Amino acid sequence: MRAAFDATPRRDFLPRGVRRRASYDGPLTIAAGQTNSQPRTVDDMLRLLDVRPGQRVLDVGAGSGWTTALLAHLVGPTGVVLGLELEPELVSFGGANLARTGRDWATIRAATPGVLGDPDGAPWDRILVSAMAQALPTALVEQLADDGVLVVPADGTMLRVQNPGPVVTEHGRYRFVPLR
């Protein structure tokens, strides 16, 4: 995990005005009322997700592109990562940040309003959600592969959903911007 963070400095995914705060272990505002998540939280989520080389990963709420790039490092060039983002400004910003990494097996695109995740691209081996759901989003659980894992904050609690099952476990309290 450390190698992914070392190869993907948070600073490179922040607006110029907040780059000097990249080492701060807290959320930082990026644009459109959204944040770049706290590094410790991102680390916790990626450990729960247990990403493996060659997997297909969906990143819901790609924001600045940082988590999408971290996931791309973890799956390597034999994998695929799709980052989805609702805010047009962040689709551009995050996409440009991701492009600079040279990890062309990962992309960020605009999320379809009213559609959670990417059901047409399912099944996904791993799904990471970087926004707070009100409850476990069954639409995303349905997009998991037979042995897939979903990590999502729901109603203040980090959930890990694992197939077959699904088996849902709780992993601490967290705060995120709302999932829309």
Coordinates of N, CA and C in Angstrom, one line a residue, residues 22-179:
A22 N -0.8 19.6 1.4 CA -1.0 18.2 1.0 C -0.6 17.2 2.1
S23 N 0.3 17.5 3.0 CA 0.7 16.6 4.1 C -0.3 16.6 5.2
Y24 N -1.3 17.5 5.2 CA -2.3 17.6 6.3 C -3.2 16.3 6.3
D25 N -3.3 15.6 7.4 CA -4.1 14.4 7.5 C -5.6 14.8 7.8
G26 N -6.2 15.4 6.8 CA -7.6 15.8 6.9 C -8.1 16.1 5.5
P27 N -9.4 16.2 5.3 CA -10.0 16.5 4.0 C -9.6 17.9 3.6
L28 N -9.4 18.1 2.3 CA -9.1 19.4 1.7 C -10.1 19.8 0.6
T29 N -10.6 21.0 0.6 CA -11.5 21.4 -0.4 C -10.9 21.4 -1.8
I30 N -11.6 20.9 -2.8 CA -11.0 20.9 -4.1 C -11.9 21.8 -5.1
A31 N -13.2 21.6 -5.2 CA -14.0 22.4 -6.0 C -15.5 21.9 -5.9
A32 N -16.4 22.7 -6.3 CA -17.8 22.3 -6.3 C -18.4 21.7 -5.0
G33 N -17.8 22.2 -3.9 CA -18.3 21.8 -2.6 C -17.8 20.4 -2.2
Q34 N -16.8 19.9 -3.0 CA -16.3 18.5 -2.7 C -14.9 18.6 -2.1
T35 N -14.4 17.4 -1.6 CA -13.1 17.4 -0.9 C -12.3 16.3 -1.4
N36 N -11.0 16.5 -1.2 CA -10.0 15.4 -1.4 C -9.9 14.7 0.0
S37 N -10.2 13.5 0.1 CA -10.3 12.8 1.4 C -9.0 12.8 2.2
Q38 N -9.2 12.6 3.5 CA -8.1 12.5 4.5 C -7.2 11.3 4.1
P39 N -5.9 11.4 4.0 CA -5.1 10.3 3.6 C -5.2 9.1 4.5
R40 N -5.4 9.2 5.8 CA -5.6 8.1 6.7 C -6.9 7.3 6.3
T41 N -7.9 8.1 6.0 CA -9.2 7.5 5.6 C -9.0 6.7 4.3
V42 N -8.4 7.3 3.3 CA -8.1 6.6 2.0 C -7.4 5.3 2.2
D43 N -6.3 5.4 3.1 CA -5.6 4.2 3.4 C -6.4 3.1 4.0
D44 N -7.3 3.5 5.0 CA -8.2 2.6 5.6 C -9.1 1.9 4.6
M45 N -9.7 2.7 3.7 CA -10.6 2.2 2.7 C -9.9 1.3 1.7
L46 N -8.7 1.6 1.3 CA -8.0 0.8 0.3 C -7.6 -0.5 0.9
R47 N -7.3 -0.5 2.2 CA -6.9 -1.8 2.9 C -8.2 -2.7 3.0
L48 N -9.3 -2.1 3.3 CA -10.6 -2.9 3.3 C -10.9 -3.4 1.9
L49 N -10.7 -2.6 0.9 CA -11.0 -3.0 -0.5 C -10.2 -4.2 -1.0
D50 N -8.9 -4.3 -0.5 CA -8.0 -5.4 -0.8 C -7.9 -5.6 -2.4
V51 N -7.5 -4.6 -3.0 CA -7.4 -4.6 -4.5 C -6.2 -5.4 -4.9
R52 N -6.4 -6.2 -6.0 CA -5.3 -7.1 -6.5 C -5.0 -6.7 -8.0
P53 N -3.8 -7.0 -8.4 CA -3.4 -6.8 -9.8 C -4.4 -7.5 -10.7
G54 N -4.7 -6.8 -11.8 CA -5.6 -7.3 -12.9 C -7.0 -7.2 -12.6
Q55 N -7.5 -6.6 -11.5 CA -8.9 -6.5 -11.2 C -9.5 -5.3 -12.0
R56 N -10.9 -5.4 -12.1 CA -11.7 -4.3 -12.6 C -12.3 -3.6 -11.4
V57 N -12.0 -2.3 -11.3 CA -12.4 -1.5 -10.1 C -13.2 -0.3 -10.6
L58 N -14.3 -0.1 -9.8 CA -15.1 1.1 -10.0 C -14.9 2.1 -8.9
D59 N -14.6 3.3 -9.2 CA -14.3 4.4 -8.2 C -15.5 5.4 -8.3
V60 N -16.4 5.3 -7.3 CA -17.6 6.2 -7.3 C -17.3 7.5 -6.5
G61 N -17.3 8.6 -7.2 CA -16.9 9.9 -6.6 C -15.5 10.1 -6.7
A62 N -15.0 10.2 -8.0 CA -13.6 10.2 -8.3 C -12.9 11.6 -7.9
G63 N -13.7 12.6 -7.8 CA -13.2 13.9 -7.4 C -11.9 14.4 -8.1
S64 N -10.9 14.5 -7.3 CA -9.6 15.0 -7.9 C -8.8 14.0 -8.7
G65 N -9.3 12.7 -8.6 CA -8.6 11.7 -9.4 C -7.6 10.9 -8.5
W66 N -7.4 11.4 -7.3 CA -6.4 10.7 -6.4 C -6.7 9.3 -6.2
T67 N -7.9 9.0 -5.7 CA -8.2 7.6 -5.4 C -8.2 6.7 -6.7
T68 N -8.6 7.3 -7.8 CA -8.6 6.6 -9.1 C -7.2 6.2 -9.5
A69 N -6.3 7.2 -9.3 CA -4.8 6.9 -9.6 C -4.2 5.9 -8.6
L70 N -4.6 6.0 -7.3 CA -4.1 5.0 -6.4 C -4.6 3.6 -6.7
L71 N -5.9 3.5 -7.1 CA -6.4 2.2 -7.5 C -5.7 1.7 -8.8
A72 N -5.4 2.6 -9.7 CA -4.7 2.2 -10.9 C -3.4 1.6 -10.6
H73 N -2.7 2.2 -9.7 CA -1.4 1.7 -9.3 C -1.5 0.3 -8.7
L74 N -2.6 0.1 -7.9 CA -2.8 -1.2 -7.3 C -3.2 -2.3 -8.3
V75 N -4.0 -2.0 -9.3 CA -4.4 -3.1 -10.2 C -3.3 -3.3 -11.3
G76 N -2.5 -2.3 -11.5 CA -1.5 -2.4 -12.5 C -2.0 -2.4 -14.0
P77 N -1.1 -2.5 -15.0 CA -1.6 -2.3 -16.3 C -2.4 -3.5 -16.9
T78 N -2.6 -4.6 -16.1 CA -3.5 -5.7 -16.5 C -4.9 -5.5 -16.0
G79 N -5.1 -4.4 -15.2 CA -6.4 -4.1 -14.6 C -7.1 -3.0 -15.3
V80 N -8.2 -2.6 -14.8 CA -9.0 -1.5 -15.3 C -9.6 -0.8 -14.2
V81 N -9.6 0.5 -14.2 CA -10.2 1.4 -13.2 C -11.0 2.4 -13.9
L82 N -12.3 2.5 -13.5 CA -13.2 3.5 -14.0 C -13.6 4.4 -12.8
G83 N -13.3 5.7 -12.9 CA -13.7 6.7 -11.9 C -14.9 7.4 -12.5
L84 N -15.9 7.6 -11.6 CA -17.1 8.3 -12.0 C -17.3 9.5 -11.1
E85 N -17.7 10.6 -11.7 CA -17.8 11.9 -11.0 C -19.0 12.7 -11.5
L86 N -19.8 13.2 -10.7 CA -21.0 14.0 -11.1 C -20.7 15.4 -11.5
E87 N -19.7 16.0 -10.8 CA -19.4 17.4 -11.0 C -18.5 17.6 -12.3
P88 N -19.1 18.3 -13.3 CA -18.3 18.5 -14.5 C -16.9 19.1 -14.3
E89 N -16.8 20.1 -13.4 CA -15.5 20.7 -13.1 C -14.5 19.7 -12.6
L90 N -15.0 18.7 -11.8 CA -14.1 17.7 -11.3 C -13.8 16.6 -12.2
V91 N -14.7 16.3 -13.2 CA -14.4 15.4 -14.2 C -13.2 15.8 -15.0
S92 N -13.2 17.1 -15.3 CA -12.1 17.7 -16.1 C -10.8 17.7 -15.2
F93 N -10.9 18.2 -14.0 CA -9.8 18.4 -13.1 C -9.2 17.0 -12.8
G94 N -10.0 16.1 -12.3 CA -9.6 14.8 -12.0 C -9.0 14.0 -13.2
G95 N -9.7 14.1 -14.3 CA -9.2 13.5 -15.5 C -7.8 14.0 -15.9
A96 N -7.6 15.3 -15.8 CA -6.3 15.8 -16.2 C -5.2 15.3 -15.2
N97 N -5.6 15.3 -13.9 CA -4.6 14.8 -12.9 C -4.3 13.4 -13.2
L98 N -5.3 12.6 -13.4 CA -5.0 11.1 -13.7 C -4.2 10.9 -15.0
A99 N -4.5 11.7 -16.0 CA -3.7 11.6 -17.3 C -2.2 11.8 -17.1
R100 N -1.9 12.7 -16.2 CA -0.5 13.0 -15.9 C 0.3 11.8 -15.3
T101 N -0.5 10.8 -14.7 CA 0.2 9.7 -14.1 C 0.7 8.7 -15.1
G102 N 0.1 8.7 -16.4 CA 0.5 7.8 -17.4 C -0.2 6.4 -17.2
R103 N -1.1 6.3 -16.3 CA -1.8 5.0 -16.0 C -3.0 4.9 -16.9
D104 N -2.8 4.6 -18.2 CA -3.9 4.7 -19.2 C -4.9 3.6 -19.1
W105 N -4.7 2.7 -18.1 CA -5.7 1.6 -17.9 C -6.8 2.2 -16.9
A106 N -6.7 3.4 -16.5 CA -7.7 4.1 -15.7 C -8.2 5.3 -16.4
T107 N -9.5 5.5 -16.2 CA -10.2 6.7 -16.8 C -11.2 7.3 -15.8
I108 N -11.5 8.6 -16.0 CA -12.5 9.2 -15.2 C -13.5 9.8 -16.2
R109 N -14.8 9.5 -16.0 CA -15.8 10.0 -16.8 C -17.0 10.6 -16.0
A110 N -17.8 11.3 -16.6 CA -19.0 11.9 -16.0 C -20.0 10.8 -15.6
A111 N -20.4 10.8 -14.3 CA -21.4 9.9 -13.9 C -22.8 10.2 -14.6
T112 N -23.6 9.2 -14.8 CA -24.9 9.5 -15.4 C -25.8 9.9 -14.3
P113 N -26.4 11.1 -14.3 CA -27.3 11.5 -13.2 C -28.5 10.5 -13.1
G114 N -28.8 10.2 -11.8 CA -29.8 9.2 -11.5 C -29.4 7.8 -11.6
V115 N -28.2 7.5 -12.0 CA -27.7 6.1 -12.1 C -26.5 6.0 -11.1
L116 N -26.6 5.1 -10.2 CA -25.5 4.9 -9.2 C -24.6 3.8 -9.8
G117 N -23.3 4.2 -9.9 CA -22.3 3.3 -10.4 C -22.4 3.1 -11.9
D118 N -22.0 1.9 -12.4 CA -21.9 1.7 -13.8 C -22.5 0.3 -14.1
P119 N -23.8 0.1 -14.0 CA -24.4 -1.2 -14.2 C -24.1 -1.8 -15.5
D120 N -23.9 -1.0 -16.6 CA -23.6 -1.6 -17.9 C -22.2 -2.2 -17.9
G121 N -21.3 -1.7 -17.1 CA -19.9 -2.2 -17.0 C -19.7 -3.4 -16.1
A122 N -20.8 -3.7 -15.3 CA -20.7 -4.7 -14.3 C -20.6 -6.1 -14.9
P123 N -20.0 -7.0 -14.2 CA -19.7 -7.0 -12.8 C -18.3 -6.4 -12.5
W124 N -18.1 -5.8 -11.3 CA -16.9 -5.2 -10.9 C -16.3 -6.0 -9.8
D125 N -15.0 -6.2 -9.8 CA -14.3 -7.0 -8.8 C -14.2 -6.2 -7.5
R126 N -14.1 -4.9 -7.6 CA -14.0 -4.0 -6.4 C -14.8 -2.7 -6.8
I127 N -15.5 -2.2 -5.7 CA -16.1 -0.9 -5.9 C -15.8 0.0 -4.6
L128 N -15.2 1.2 -4.9 CA -14.9 2.1 -3.8 C -15.9 3.3 -3.9
V129 N -16.5 3.7 -2.8 CA -17.4 4.9 -2.8 C -16.8 5.9 -1.9
S130 N -16.5 7.1 -2.4 CA -15.9 8.2 -1.6 C -16.9 9.3 -1.3
A131 N -18.1 8.8 -0.9 CA -19.2 9.8 -0.5 C -20.1 9.0 0.4
M132 N -20.8 9.7 1.3 CA -21.7 9.1 2.3 C -23.1 8.7 1.8
A133 N -23.4 7.4 1.7 CA -24.7 7.0 1.4 C -25.6 7.1 2.7
Q134 N -26.9 7.2 2.5 CA -27.8 7.2 3.6 C -27.9 5.8 4.2
A135 N -27.9 4.8 3.3 CA -28.0 3.4 3.7 C -27.2 2.6 2.6
L136 N -27.0 1.3 2.9 CA -26.2 0.5 1.9 C -26.8 0.6 0.6
P137 N -26.1 1.0 -0.5 CA -26.7 1.1 -1.8 C -26.8 -0.2 -2.5
T138 N -27.9 -0.8 -2.5 CA -28.1 -2.1 -3.1 C -27.8 -2.1 -4.6
A139 N -28.0 -1.0 -5.3 CA -27.6 -0.9 -6.7 C -26.2 -1.2 -6.9
L140 N -25.3 -0.8 -6.0 CA -23.9 -1.1 -6.1 C -23.6 -2.5 -5.7
V141 N -24.2 -3.0 -4.7 CA -24.0 -4.4 -4.3 C -24.4 -5.3 -5.5
E142 N -25.4 -5.0 -6.3 CA -25.8 -5.8 -7.5 C -24.8 -5.7 -8.6
Q143 N -23.9 -4.7 -8.6 CA -22.9 -4.6 -9.6 C -21.6 -5.3 -9.3
L144 N -21.5 -6.0 -8.1 CA -20.3 -6.7 -7.7 C -20.2 -8.0 -8.4
A145 N -19.0 -8.4 -8.6 CA -18.7 -9.8 -9.2 C -19.0 -10.8 -8.0
D146 N -19.0 -12.1 -8.4 CA -19.4 -13.1 -7.5 C -18.4 -13.2 -6.3
D147 N -17.2 -12.7 -6.4 CA -16.2 -12.7 -5.3 C -15.8 -11.2 -5.1
G148 N -16.7 -10.3 -5.4 CA -16.4 -8.8 -5.3 C -16.4 -8.3 -3.9
V149 N -15.9 -7.1 -3.8 CA -15.9 -6.3 -2.5 C -16.3 -4.9 -2.8
L150 N -17.1 -4.4 -2.0 CA -17.6 -3.0 -2.0 C -17.2 -2.3 -0.7
V151 N -16.6 -1.1 -0.7 CA -16.4 -0.4 0.5 C -17.1 1.0 0.3
V152 N -18.0 1.3 1.3 CA -18.8 2.4 1.2 C -19.2 3.0 2.6
P153 N -19.0 4.3 2.8 CA -19.5 4.8 4.1 C -21.1 5.0 3.9
A154 N -21.8 4.5 5.0 CA -23.2 4.6 4.9 C -23.7 5.0 6.3
D155 N -24.4 6.1 6.4 CA -25.0 6.6 7.6 C -23.9 6.8 8.7
G156 N -22.7 7.2 8.3 CA -21.6 7.5 9.3 C -20.7 6.3 9.6
T157 N -21.0 5.1 9.0 CA -20.2 3.9 9.3 C -19.6 3.4 8.0
M158 N -18.4 3.0 8.1 CA -17.7 2.4 6.9 C -18.1 1.0 6.8
L159 N -18.7 0.6 5.7 CA -19.1 -0.8 5.4 C -18.2 -1.5 4.4
R160 N -18.0 -2.7 4.7 CA -17.3 -3.6 3.7 C -18.3 -4.7 3.3
V161 N -18.6 -4.8 2.1 CA -19.6 -5.8 1.6 C -18.8 -6.8 0.7
Q162 N -18.9 -8.0 1.0 CA -18.1 -9.1 0.3 C -19.1 -10.1 -0.2
N163 N -18.9 -10.5 -1.5 CA -19.6 -11.6 -2.0 C -18.6 -12.9 -1.9
P164 N -19.1 -14.1 -1.9 CA -20.6 -14.4 -1.9 C -21.2 -14.0 -0.6
G165 N -22.5 -13.8 -0.8 CA -23.3 -13.4 0.4 C -24.5 -12.6 0.0
P166 N -24.4 -11.3 0.0 CA -23.2 -10.5 0.5 C -23.1 -10.5 2.0
V167 N -21.9 -10.5 2.5 CA -21.5 -10.4 3.9 C -21.1 -8.9 4.2
V168 N -21.9 -8.3 5.1 CA -21.6 -6.9 5.4 C -21.0 -6.7 6.8
T169 N -19.8 -6.1 6.9 CA -19.2 -5.8 8.1 C -19.0 -4.3 8.3
E170 N -18.9 -3.9 9.6 CA -18.7 -2.4 9.9 C -17.3 -2.2 10.4
H171 N -16.8 -1.0 10.0 CA -15.4 -0.7 10.2 C -15.1 0.7 10.7
G172 N -15.8 1.2 11.7 CA -15.6 2.5 12.2 C -16.5 3.6 11.7
R173 N -16.4 4.7 12.4 CA -17.2 5.9 12.0 C -16.4 6.9 11.2
Y174 N -17.0 7.4 10.1 CA -16.4 8.3 9.2 C -17.4 9.4 8.7
R175 N -16.8 10.5 8.2 CA -17.7 11.6 7.6 C -17.2 11.8 6.2
F176 N -18.2 12.0 5.3 CA -17.9 12.2 3.9 C -19.0 13.2 3.4
V177 N -18.7 13.8 2.2 CA -19.7 14.5 1.5 C -20.8 13.6 1.1
P178 N -22.1 14.0 1.0 CA -23.2 13.1 0.7 C -23.1 12.5 -0.7
L179 N -23.5 11.2 -0.8 CA -23.6 10.5 -2.1 C -24.8 11.0 -2.8

